[in-house]
Tab-separated table of C-alpha atoms and ligand atoms in Angstrom:
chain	number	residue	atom	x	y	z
A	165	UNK	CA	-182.584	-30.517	79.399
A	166	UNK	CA	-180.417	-31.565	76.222
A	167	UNK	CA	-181.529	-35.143	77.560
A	168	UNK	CA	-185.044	-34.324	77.579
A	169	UNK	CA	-185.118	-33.167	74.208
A	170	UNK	CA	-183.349	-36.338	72.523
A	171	UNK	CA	-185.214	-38.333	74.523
A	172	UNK	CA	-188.858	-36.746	73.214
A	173	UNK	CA	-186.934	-36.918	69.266
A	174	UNK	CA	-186.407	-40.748	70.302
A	175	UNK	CA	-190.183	-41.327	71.051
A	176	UNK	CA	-191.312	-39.548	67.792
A	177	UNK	CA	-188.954	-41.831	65.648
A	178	UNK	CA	-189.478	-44.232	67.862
A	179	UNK	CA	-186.156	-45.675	67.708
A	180	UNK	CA	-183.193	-46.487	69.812
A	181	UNK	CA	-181.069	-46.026	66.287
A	182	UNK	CA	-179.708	-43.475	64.705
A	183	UNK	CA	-181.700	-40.656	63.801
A	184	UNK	CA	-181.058	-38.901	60.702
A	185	UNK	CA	-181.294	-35.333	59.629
A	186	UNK	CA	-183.420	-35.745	56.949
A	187	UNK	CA	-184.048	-39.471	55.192
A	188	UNK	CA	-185.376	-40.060	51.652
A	189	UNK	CA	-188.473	-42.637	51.559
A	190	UNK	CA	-189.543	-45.037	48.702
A	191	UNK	CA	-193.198	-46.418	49.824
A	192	UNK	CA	-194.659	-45.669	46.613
A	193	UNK	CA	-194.014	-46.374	42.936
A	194	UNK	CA	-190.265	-45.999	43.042
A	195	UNK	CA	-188.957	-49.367	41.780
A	196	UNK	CA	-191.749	-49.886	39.245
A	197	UNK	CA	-191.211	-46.550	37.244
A	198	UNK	CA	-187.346	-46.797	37.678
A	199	UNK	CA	-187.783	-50.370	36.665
A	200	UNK	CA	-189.860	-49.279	33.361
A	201	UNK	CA	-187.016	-46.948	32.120
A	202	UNK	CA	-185.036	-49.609	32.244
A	203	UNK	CA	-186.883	-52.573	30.583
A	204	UNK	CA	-187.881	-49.780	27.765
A	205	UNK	CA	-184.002	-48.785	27.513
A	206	UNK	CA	-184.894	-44.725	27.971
A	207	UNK	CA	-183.143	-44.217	30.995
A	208	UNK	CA	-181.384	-41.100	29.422
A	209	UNK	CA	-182.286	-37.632	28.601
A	210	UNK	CA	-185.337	-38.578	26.265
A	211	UNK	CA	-188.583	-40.447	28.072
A	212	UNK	CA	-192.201	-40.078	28.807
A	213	UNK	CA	-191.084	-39.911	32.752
A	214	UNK	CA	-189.382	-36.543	32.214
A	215	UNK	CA	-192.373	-34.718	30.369
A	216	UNK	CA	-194.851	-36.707	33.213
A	217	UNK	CA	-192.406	-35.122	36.272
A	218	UNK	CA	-192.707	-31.507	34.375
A	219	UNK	CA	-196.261	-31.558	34.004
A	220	UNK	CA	-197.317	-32.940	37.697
A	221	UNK	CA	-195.060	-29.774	38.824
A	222	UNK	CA	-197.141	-27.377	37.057
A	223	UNK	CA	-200.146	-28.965	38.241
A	224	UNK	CA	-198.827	-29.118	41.710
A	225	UNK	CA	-197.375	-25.449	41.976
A	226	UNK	CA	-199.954	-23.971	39.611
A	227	UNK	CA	-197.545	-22.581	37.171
A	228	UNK	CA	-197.947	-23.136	32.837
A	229	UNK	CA	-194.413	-24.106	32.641
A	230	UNK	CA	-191.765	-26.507	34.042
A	231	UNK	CA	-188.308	-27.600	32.869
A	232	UNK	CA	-186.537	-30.724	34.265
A	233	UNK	CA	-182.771	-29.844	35.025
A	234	UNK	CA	-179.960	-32.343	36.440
A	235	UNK	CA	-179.897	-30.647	40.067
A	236	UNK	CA	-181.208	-27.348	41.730
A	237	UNK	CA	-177.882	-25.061	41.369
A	238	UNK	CA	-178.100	-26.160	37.442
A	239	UNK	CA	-181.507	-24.847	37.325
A	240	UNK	CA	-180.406	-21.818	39.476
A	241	UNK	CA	-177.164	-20.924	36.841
A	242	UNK	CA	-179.982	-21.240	33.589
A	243	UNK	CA	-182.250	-19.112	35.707
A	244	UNK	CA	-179.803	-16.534	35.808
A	245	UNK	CA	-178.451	-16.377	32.511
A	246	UNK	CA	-182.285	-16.766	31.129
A	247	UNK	CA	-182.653	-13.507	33.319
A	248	UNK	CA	-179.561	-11.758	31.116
A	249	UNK	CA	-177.478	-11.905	34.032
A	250	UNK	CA	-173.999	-10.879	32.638
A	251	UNK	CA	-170.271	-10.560	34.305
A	252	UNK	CA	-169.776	-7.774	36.952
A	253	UNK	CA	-173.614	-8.141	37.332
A	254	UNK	CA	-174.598	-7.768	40.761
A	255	UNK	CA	-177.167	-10.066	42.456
A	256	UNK	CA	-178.912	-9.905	45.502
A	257	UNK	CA	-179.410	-12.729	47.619
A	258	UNK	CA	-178.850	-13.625	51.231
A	259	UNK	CA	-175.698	-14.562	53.175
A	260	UNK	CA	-177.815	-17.095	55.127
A	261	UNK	CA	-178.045	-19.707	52.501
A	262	UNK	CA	-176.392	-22.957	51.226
A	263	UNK	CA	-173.637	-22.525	48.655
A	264	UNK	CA	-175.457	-23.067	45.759
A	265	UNK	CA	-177.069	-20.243	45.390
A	266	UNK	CA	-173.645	-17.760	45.792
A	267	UNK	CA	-171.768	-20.094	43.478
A	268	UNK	CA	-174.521	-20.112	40.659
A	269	UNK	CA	-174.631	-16.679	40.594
A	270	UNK	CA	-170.534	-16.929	40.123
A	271	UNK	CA	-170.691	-19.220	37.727
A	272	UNK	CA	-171.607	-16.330	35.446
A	273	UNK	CA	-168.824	-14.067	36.698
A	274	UNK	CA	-171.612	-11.557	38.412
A	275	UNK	CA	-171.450	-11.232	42.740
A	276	UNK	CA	-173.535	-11.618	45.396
A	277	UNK	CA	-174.851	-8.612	46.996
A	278	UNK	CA	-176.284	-9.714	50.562
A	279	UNK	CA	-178.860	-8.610	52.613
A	280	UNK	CA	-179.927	-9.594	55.776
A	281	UNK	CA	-182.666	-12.192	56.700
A	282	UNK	CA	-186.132	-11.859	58.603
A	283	UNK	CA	-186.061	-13.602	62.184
A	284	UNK	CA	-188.999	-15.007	61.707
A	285	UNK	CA	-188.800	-16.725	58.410
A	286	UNK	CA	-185.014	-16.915	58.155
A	287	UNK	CA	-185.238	-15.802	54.621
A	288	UNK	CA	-184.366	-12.637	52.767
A	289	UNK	CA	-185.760	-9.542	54.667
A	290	UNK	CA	-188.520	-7.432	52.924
A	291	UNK	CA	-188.367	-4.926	55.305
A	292	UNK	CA	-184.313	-4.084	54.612
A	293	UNK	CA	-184.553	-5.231	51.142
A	294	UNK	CA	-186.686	-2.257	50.648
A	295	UNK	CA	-184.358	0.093	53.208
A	296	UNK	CA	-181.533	-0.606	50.342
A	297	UNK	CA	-183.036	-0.048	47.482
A	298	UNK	CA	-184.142	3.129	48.565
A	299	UNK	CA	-180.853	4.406	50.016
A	300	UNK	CA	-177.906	2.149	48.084
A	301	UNK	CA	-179.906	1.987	44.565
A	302	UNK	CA	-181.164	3.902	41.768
A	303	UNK	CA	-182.846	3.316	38.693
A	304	UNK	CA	-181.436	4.998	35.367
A	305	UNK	CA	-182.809	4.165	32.050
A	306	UNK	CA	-184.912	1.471	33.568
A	307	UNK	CA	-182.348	-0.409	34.854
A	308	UNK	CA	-180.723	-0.744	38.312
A	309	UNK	CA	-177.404	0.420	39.753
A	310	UNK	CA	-175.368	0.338	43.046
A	311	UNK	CA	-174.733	3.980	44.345
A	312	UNK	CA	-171.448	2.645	45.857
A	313	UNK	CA	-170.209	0.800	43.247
A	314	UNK	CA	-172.087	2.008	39.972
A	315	UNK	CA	-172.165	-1.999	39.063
A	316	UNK	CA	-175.813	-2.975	37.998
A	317	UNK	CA	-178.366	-5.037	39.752
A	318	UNK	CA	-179.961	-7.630	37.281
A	319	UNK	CA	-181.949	-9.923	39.604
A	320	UNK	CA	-182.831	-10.845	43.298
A	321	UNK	CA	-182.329	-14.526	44.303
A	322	UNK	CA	-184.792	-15.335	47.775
A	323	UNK	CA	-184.183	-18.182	49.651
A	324	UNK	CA	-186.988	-19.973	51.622
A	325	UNK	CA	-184.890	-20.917	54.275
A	326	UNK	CA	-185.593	-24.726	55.457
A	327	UNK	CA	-189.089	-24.156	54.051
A	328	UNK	CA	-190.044	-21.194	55.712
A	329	UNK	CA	-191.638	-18.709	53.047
A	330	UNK	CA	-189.651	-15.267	52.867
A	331	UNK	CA	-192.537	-12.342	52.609
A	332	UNK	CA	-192.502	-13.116	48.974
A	333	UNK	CA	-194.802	-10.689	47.559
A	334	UNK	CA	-193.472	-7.217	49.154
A	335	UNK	CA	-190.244	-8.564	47.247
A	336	UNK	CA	-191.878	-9.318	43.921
A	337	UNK	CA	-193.459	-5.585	44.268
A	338	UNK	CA	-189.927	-4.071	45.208
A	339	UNK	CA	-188.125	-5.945	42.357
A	340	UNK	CA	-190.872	-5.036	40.009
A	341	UNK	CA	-190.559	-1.287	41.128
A	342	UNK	CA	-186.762	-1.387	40.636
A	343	UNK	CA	-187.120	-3.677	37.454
A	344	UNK	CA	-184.981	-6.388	39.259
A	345	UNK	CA	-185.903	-9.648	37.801
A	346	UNK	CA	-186.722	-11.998	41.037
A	347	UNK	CA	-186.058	-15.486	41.023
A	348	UNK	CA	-186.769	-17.204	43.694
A	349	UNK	CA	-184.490	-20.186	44.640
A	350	UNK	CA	-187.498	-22.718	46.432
A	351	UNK	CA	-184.624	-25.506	46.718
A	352	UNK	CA	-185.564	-25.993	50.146
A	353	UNK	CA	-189.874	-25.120	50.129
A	354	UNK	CA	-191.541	-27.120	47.472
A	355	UNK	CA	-194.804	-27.513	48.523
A	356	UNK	CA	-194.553	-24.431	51.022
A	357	UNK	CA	-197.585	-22.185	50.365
A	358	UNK	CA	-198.068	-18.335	51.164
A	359	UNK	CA	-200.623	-16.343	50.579
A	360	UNK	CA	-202.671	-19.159	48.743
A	361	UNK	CA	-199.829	-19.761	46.260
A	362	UNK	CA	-197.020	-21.812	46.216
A	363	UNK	CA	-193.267	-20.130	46.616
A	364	UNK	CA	-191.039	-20.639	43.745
A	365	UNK	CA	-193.815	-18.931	41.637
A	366	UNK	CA	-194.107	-15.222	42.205
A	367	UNK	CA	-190.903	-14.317	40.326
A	368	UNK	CA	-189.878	-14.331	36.806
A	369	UNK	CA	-188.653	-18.019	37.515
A	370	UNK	CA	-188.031	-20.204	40.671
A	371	UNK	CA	-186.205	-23.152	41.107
A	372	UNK	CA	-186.503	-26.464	42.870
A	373	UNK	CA	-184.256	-29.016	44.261
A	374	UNK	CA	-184.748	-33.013	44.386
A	375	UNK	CA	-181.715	-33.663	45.759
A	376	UNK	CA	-181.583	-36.621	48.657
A	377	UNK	CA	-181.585	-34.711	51.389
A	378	UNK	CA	-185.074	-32.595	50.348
A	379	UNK	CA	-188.547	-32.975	51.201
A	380	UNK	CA	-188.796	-35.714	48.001
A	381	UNK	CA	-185.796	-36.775	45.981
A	382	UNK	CA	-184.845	-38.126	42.397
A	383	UNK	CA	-181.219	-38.896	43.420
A	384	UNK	CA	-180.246	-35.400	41.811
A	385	UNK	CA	-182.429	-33.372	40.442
A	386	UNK	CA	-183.803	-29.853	39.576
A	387	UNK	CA	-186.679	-27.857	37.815
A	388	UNK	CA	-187.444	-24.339	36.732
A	389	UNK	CA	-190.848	-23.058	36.669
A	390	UNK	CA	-192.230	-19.920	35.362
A	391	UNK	CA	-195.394	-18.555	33.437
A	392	UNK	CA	-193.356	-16.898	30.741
A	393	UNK	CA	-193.260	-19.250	27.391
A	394	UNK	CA	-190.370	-16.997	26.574
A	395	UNK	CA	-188.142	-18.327	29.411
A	396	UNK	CA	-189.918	-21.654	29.390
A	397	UNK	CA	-188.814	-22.620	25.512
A	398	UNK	CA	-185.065	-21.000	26.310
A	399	UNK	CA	-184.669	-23.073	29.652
A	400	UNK	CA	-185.225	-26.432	27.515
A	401	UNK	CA	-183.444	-24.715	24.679
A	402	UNK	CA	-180.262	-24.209	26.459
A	403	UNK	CA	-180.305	-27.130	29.130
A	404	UNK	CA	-180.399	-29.765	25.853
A	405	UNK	CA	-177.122	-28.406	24.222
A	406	UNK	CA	-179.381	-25.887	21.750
A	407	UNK	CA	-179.784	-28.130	19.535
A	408	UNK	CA	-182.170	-27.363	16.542
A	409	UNK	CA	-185.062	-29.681	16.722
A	410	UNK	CA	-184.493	-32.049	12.980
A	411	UNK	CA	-185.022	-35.843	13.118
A	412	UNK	CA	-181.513	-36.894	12.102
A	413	UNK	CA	-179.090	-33.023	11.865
A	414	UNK	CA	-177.055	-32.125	14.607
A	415	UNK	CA	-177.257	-28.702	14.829
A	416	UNK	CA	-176.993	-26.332	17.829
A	417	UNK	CA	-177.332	-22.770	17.577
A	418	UNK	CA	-175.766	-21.282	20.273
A	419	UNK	CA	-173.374	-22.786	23.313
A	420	UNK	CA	-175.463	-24.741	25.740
A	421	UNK	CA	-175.286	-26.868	28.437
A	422	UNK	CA	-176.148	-30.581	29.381
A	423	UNK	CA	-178.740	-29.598	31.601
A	424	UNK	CA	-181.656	-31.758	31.164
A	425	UNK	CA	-182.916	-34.281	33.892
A	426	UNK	CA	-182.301	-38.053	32.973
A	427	UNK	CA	-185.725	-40.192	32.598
A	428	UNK	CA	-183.930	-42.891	35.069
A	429	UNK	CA	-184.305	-40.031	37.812
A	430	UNK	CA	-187.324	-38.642	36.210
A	431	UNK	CA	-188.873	-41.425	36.774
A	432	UNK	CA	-187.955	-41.603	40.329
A	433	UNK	CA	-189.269	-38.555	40.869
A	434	UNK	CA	-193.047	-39.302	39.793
A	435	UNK	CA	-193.195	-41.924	42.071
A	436	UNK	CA	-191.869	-39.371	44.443
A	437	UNK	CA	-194.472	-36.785	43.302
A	438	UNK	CA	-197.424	-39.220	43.942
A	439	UNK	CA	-196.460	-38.630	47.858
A	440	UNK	CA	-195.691	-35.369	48.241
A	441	UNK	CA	-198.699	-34.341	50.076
A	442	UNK	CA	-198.401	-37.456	52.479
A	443	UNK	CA	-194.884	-36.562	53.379
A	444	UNK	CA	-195.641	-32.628	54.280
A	445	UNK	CA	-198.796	-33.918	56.110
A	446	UNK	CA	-196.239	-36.019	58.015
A	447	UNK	CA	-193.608	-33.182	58.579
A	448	UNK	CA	-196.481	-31.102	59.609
A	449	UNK	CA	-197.742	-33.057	61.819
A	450	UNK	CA	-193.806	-33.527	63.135
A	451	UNK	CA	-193.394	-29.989	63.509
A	452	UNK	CA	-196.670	-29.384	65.370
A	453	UNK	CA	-195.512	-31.566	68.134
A	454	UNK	CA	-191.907	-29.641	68.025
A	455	UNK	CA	-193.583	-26.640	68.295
A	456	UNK	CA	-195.803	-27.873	71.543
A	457	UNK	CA	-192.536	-29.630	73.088
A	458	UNK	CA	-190.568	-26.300	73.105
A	459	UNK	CA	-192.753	-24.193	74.310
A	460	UNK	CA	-192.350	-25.377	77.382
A	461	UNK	CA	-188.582	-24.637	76.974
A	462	UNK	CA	-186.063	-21.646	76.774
A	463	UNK	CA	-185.773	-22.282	72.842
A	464	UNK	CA	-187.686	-21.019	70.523
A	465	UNK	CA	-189.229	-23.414	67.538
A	466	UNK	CA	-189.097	-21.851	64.419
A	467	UNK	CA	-192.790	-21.963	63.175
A	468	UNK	CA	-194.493	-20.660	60.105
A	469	UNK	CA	-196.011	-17.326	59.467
A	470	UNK	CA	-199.707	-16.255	59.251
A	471	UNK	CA	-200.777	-17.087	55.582
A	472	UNK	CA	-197.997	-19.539	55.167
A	473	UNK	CA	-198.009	-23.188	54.886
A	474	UNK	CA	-195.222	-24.552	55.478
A	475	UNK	CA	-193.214	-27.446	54.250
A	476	UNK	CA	-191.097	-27.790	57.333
A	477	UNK	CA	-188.078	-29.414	55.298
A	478	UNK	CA	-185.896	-29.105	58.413
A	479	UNK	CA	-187.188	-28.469	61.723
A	480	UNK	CA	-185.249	-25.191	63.153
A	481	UNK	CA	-184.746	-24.428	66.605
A	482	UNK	CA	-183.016	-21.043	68.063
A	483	UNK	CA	-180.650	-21.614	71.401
A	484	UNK	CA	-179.954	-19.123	73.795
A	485	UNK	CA	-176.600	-18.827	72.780
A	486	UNK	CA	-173.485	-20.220	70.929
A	487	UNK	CA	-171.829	-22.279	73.542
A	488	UNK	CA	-175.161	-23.686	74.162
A	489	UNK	CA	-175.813	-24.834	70.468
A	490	UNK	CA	-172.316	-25.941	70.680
A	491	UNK	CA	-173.214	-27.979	73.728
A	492	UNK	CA	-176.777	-28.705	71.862
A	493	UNK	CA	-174.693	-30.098	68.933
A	494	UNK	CA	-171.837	-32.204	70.588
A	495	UNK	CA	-174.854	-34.038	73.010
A	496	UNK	CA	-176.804	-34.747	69.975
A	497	UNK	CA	-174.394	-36.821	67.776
A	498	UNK	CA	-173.022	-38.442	70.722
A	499	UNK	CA	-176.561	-39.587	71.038
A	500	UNK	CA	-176.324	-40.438	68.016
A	501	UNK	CA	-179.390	-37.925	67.158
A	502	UNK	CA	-178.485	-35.714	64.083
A	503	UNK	CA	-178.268	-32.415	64.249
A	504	UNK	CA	-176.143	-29.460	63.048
A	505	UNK	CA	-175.696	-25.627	62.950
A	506	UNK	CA	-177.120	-23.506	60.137
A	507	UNK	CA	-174.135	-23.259	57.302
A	508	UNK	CA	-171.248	-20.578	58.135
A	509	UNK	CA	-172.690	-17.082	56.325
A	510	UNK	CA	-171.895	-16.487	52.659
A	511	UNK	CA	-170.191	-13.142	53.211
A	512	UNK	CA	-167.622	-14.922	55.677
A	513	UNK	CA	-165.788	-17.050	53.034
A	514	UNK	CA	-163.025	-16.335	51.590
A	515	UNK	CA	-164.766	-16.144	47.810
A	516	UNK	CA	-167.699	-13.767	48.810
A	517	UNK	CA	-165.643	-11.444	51.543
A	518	UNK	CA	-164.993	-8.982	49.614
A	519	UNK	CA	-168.803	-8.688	47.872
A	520	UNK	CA	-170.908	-5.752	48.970
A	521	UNK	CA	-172.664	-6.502	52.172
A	522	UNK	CA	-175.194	-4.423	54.262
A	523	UNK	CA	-176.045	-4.860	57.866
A	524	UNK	CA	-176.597	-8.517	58.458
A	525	UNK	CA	-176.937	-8.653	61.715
A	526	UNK	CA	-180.250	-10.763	61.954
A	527	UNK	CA	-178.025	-13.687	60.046
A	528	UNK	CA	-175.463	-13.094	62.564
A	529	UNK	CA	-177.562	-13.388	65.607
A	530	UNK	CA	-179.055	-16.616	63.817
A	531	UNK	CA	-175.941	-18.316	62.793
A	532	UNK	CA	-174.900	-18.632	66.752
A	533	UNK	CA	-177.872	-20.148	67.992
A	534	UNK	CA	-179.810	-22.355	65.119
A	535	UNK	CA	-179.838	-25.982	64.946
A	536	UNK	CA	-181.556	-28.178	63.075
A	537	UNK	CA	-183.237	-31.134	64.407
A	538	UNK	CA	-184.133	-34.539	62.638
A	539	UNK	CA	-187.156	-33.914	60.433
A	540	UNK	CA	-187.918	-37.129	58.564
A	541	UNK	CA	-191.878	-38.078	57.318
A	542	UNK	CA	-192.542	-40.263	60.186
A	543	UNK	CA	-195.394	-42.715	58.077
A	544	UNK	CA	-195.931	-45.404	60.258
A	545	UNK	CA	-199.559	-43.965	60.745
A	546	UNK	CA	-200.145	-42.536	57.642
A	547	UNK	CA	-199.540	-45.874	55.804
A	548	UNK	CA	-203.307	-46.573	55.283
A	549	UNK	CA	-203.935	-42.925	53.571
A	550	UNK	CA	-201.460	-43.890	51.407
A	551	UNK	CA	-202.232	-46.359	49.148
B	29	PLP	C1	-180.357	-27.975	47.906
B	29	PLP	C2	-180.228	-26.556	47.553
B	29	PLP	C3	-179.933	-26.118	46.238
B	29	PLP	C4	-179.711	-27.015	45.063
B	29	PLP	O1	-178.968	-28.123	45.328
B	29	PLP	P1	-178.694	-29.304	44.306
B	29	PLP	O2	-177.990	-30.287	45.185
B	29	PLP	O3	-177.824	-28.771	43.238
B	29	PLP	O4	-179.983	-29.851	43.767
B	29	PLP	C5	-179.897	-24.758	46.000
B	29	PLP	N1	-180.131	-23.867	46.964
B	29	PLP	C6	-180.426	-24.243	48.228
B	29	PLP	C7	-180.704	-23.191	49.233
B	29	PLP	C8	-180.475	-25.589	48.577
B	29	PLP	O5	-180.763	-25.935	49.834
């Protein structure tokens, strides 16, 4: 069976190389806009490329404002403090996740507080989201506390795991209710679409990722977006070292960061931008045949929800169990077809162990049996829509 399914990856990628995971491609523009930056000597934090990448993401997501930040877990710290996360805040997230979102959230000396995921969209469960605020939470003087531990809950970081959407808007009611600010961390699911609009923009802020491994890359790269000027003006504020806007005094106004996204990668990214739509028609069109391959299998293809579009950053599929995927795994790279488990659970290292945690059993039975399989645009076809 395992030989089977790399030989139906081989005929997609039609290839007898290595496969990848997940590989960045240049088709477009690249080389001429990085090439520009260059010749015009503003590679750096000042360019035309940088406001150009902000303003095709508010025209792409729909949102008024966008801020271009040097990676996504950058864009998730500002997020937070933005959000008036303080020390010994906590902040709920889920312990299905990559690192980044746990450690930005430490980076202001607050703690995770994890609940479980859906099964369906592998992202932060509505459903026992709203079982804990009801029985673990209460609201006093508008603001919301642990029962257990009396420590206050500031915000509520989503993740839309590989690019499936979490059931975005029951959240952004329950936060609302509870006056948790919700920020969604759309590392993974820009361009992912539910309910007619696009995820990263239902909370206060969300937060995107262009590192090289996502659906387009900059090198390294991040943005917040949001509708609030408020947040908009303090994100570029405080991710260009607060300095006071004069056209020859240095003067900052509060401690800051060195946040802001380099026109070199900015420019990068435009070119990037310009084929965003061709590369998710691509993965779509990837993950339909997935979807039709394995159902005539014992997995199960992780697909998207009614009212979602997805982005299908990486393909998922659910084995029957562990020493399967194990077996799944070790056939795959010696096939030299990538392919890897879903990272170890946040609550299970030796930084988070000790933050509160609720039943998480849904991440549990998902961390023993998902894999990810290669999920590259495959353009070979789609060259001639392209250009
Ligand atoms: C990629 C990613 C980030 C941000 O990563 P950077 O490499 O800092 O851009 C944050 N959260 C999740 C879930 C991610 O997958």
């Amino acid at each position: 069976m395992f030989e089977d399914v790399v030989q139906f990856i081989r005929n997609q990628f039609n290839t007898k190389e290595f496969i990848p995971l997940h590989a960045p491609v240049f088709k477009g523009n690249e080389k001429k806009y990085v090439l520009d930056t260059i010749d015009s000597t503003f590679v750096s934090s000042v360019g035309e490329y940088v406001n150009r990448f902000e303003k095709m993401i508010c025209d792409y997501t729909g949102t008024k404002y966008a801020i271009a930040i040097t990676n996504g877990t950058a864009a998730l710290h500002l997020a937070l403090i933005i959000n008036n996360v303080k020390q010994n805040d906590l902040v709920i997230t889920q312990p299905l996740s990559f690192i980044a979102t746990c450690n930005a959230i430490s980076y202001i000396n607050a703690r995770p507080l994890f609940i479980d995921v859906d099964k369906n969209t592998l992202s932060l469960s509505a459903e026992k989201l709203k079982f804990f605020l009801e029985e673990k939470a209460f609201l006093s003087n508008k603001e919301c506390f642990h029962k257990e531990t009396g420590e206050r809950i500031k915000a509520c970081v989503p993740m839309h795991t590989f690019g499936q959407a979490a059931e975005i808007d029951t959240i952004a009611e329950l936060c609302n209710k509870y006056n948790i600010a919700l920020i969604e961390d759309a590392a993974e699911s820009l361009g992912t679409i539910y309910k007619g609009k696009h995820t990263g923009t239902f909370g206060l802020c969300g937060t995107y990722s262009f590192n090289g491994n996502k659906t387009i890359t900059c090198g390294g790269g991040g943005m917040i977006v949001t509708d609030d000027e408020k947040i908009a003006k303090t994100a570029k504020h405080l991710s260009t070292q607060a300095k006071v806007a004069h056209r020859w005094n240095f003067e900052h106004d509060s401690i800051a960061y060195n946040y802001r996204l380099p026109n070199i990668n900015a420019a990068l990214a435009c070119a990037q931008m310009e084929q965003l739509e061709t590369f998710i028609t691509a993965k779509r069109k990837l993950a339909e045949a997935y979807k039709e391959f394995f159902s005539n299998t014992s997995y199960t293809f992780i697909s998207e929800q009614k009212n979602v579009r997805s982005n299908y950053w990486l393909n998922a599929v659910l084995l029957n169990d562990e020493s399967e995927r194990d077996a799944f795994l070790a056939y795959t790279n010696d096939n030299n077809v990538m392919t890897r488990p879903c990272w170890m659970l946040m609550n299970k290292l030796p930084m988070f162990k000790d933050c509160p945690s609720y039943d998480l059993s849904n991440a549990e039975w998902i961390e023993r049996r998902l894999v990810n399989i290669p999920s590259s645009p495959i353009l070979n076809d789609l060259k001639d829509q392209m250009f």
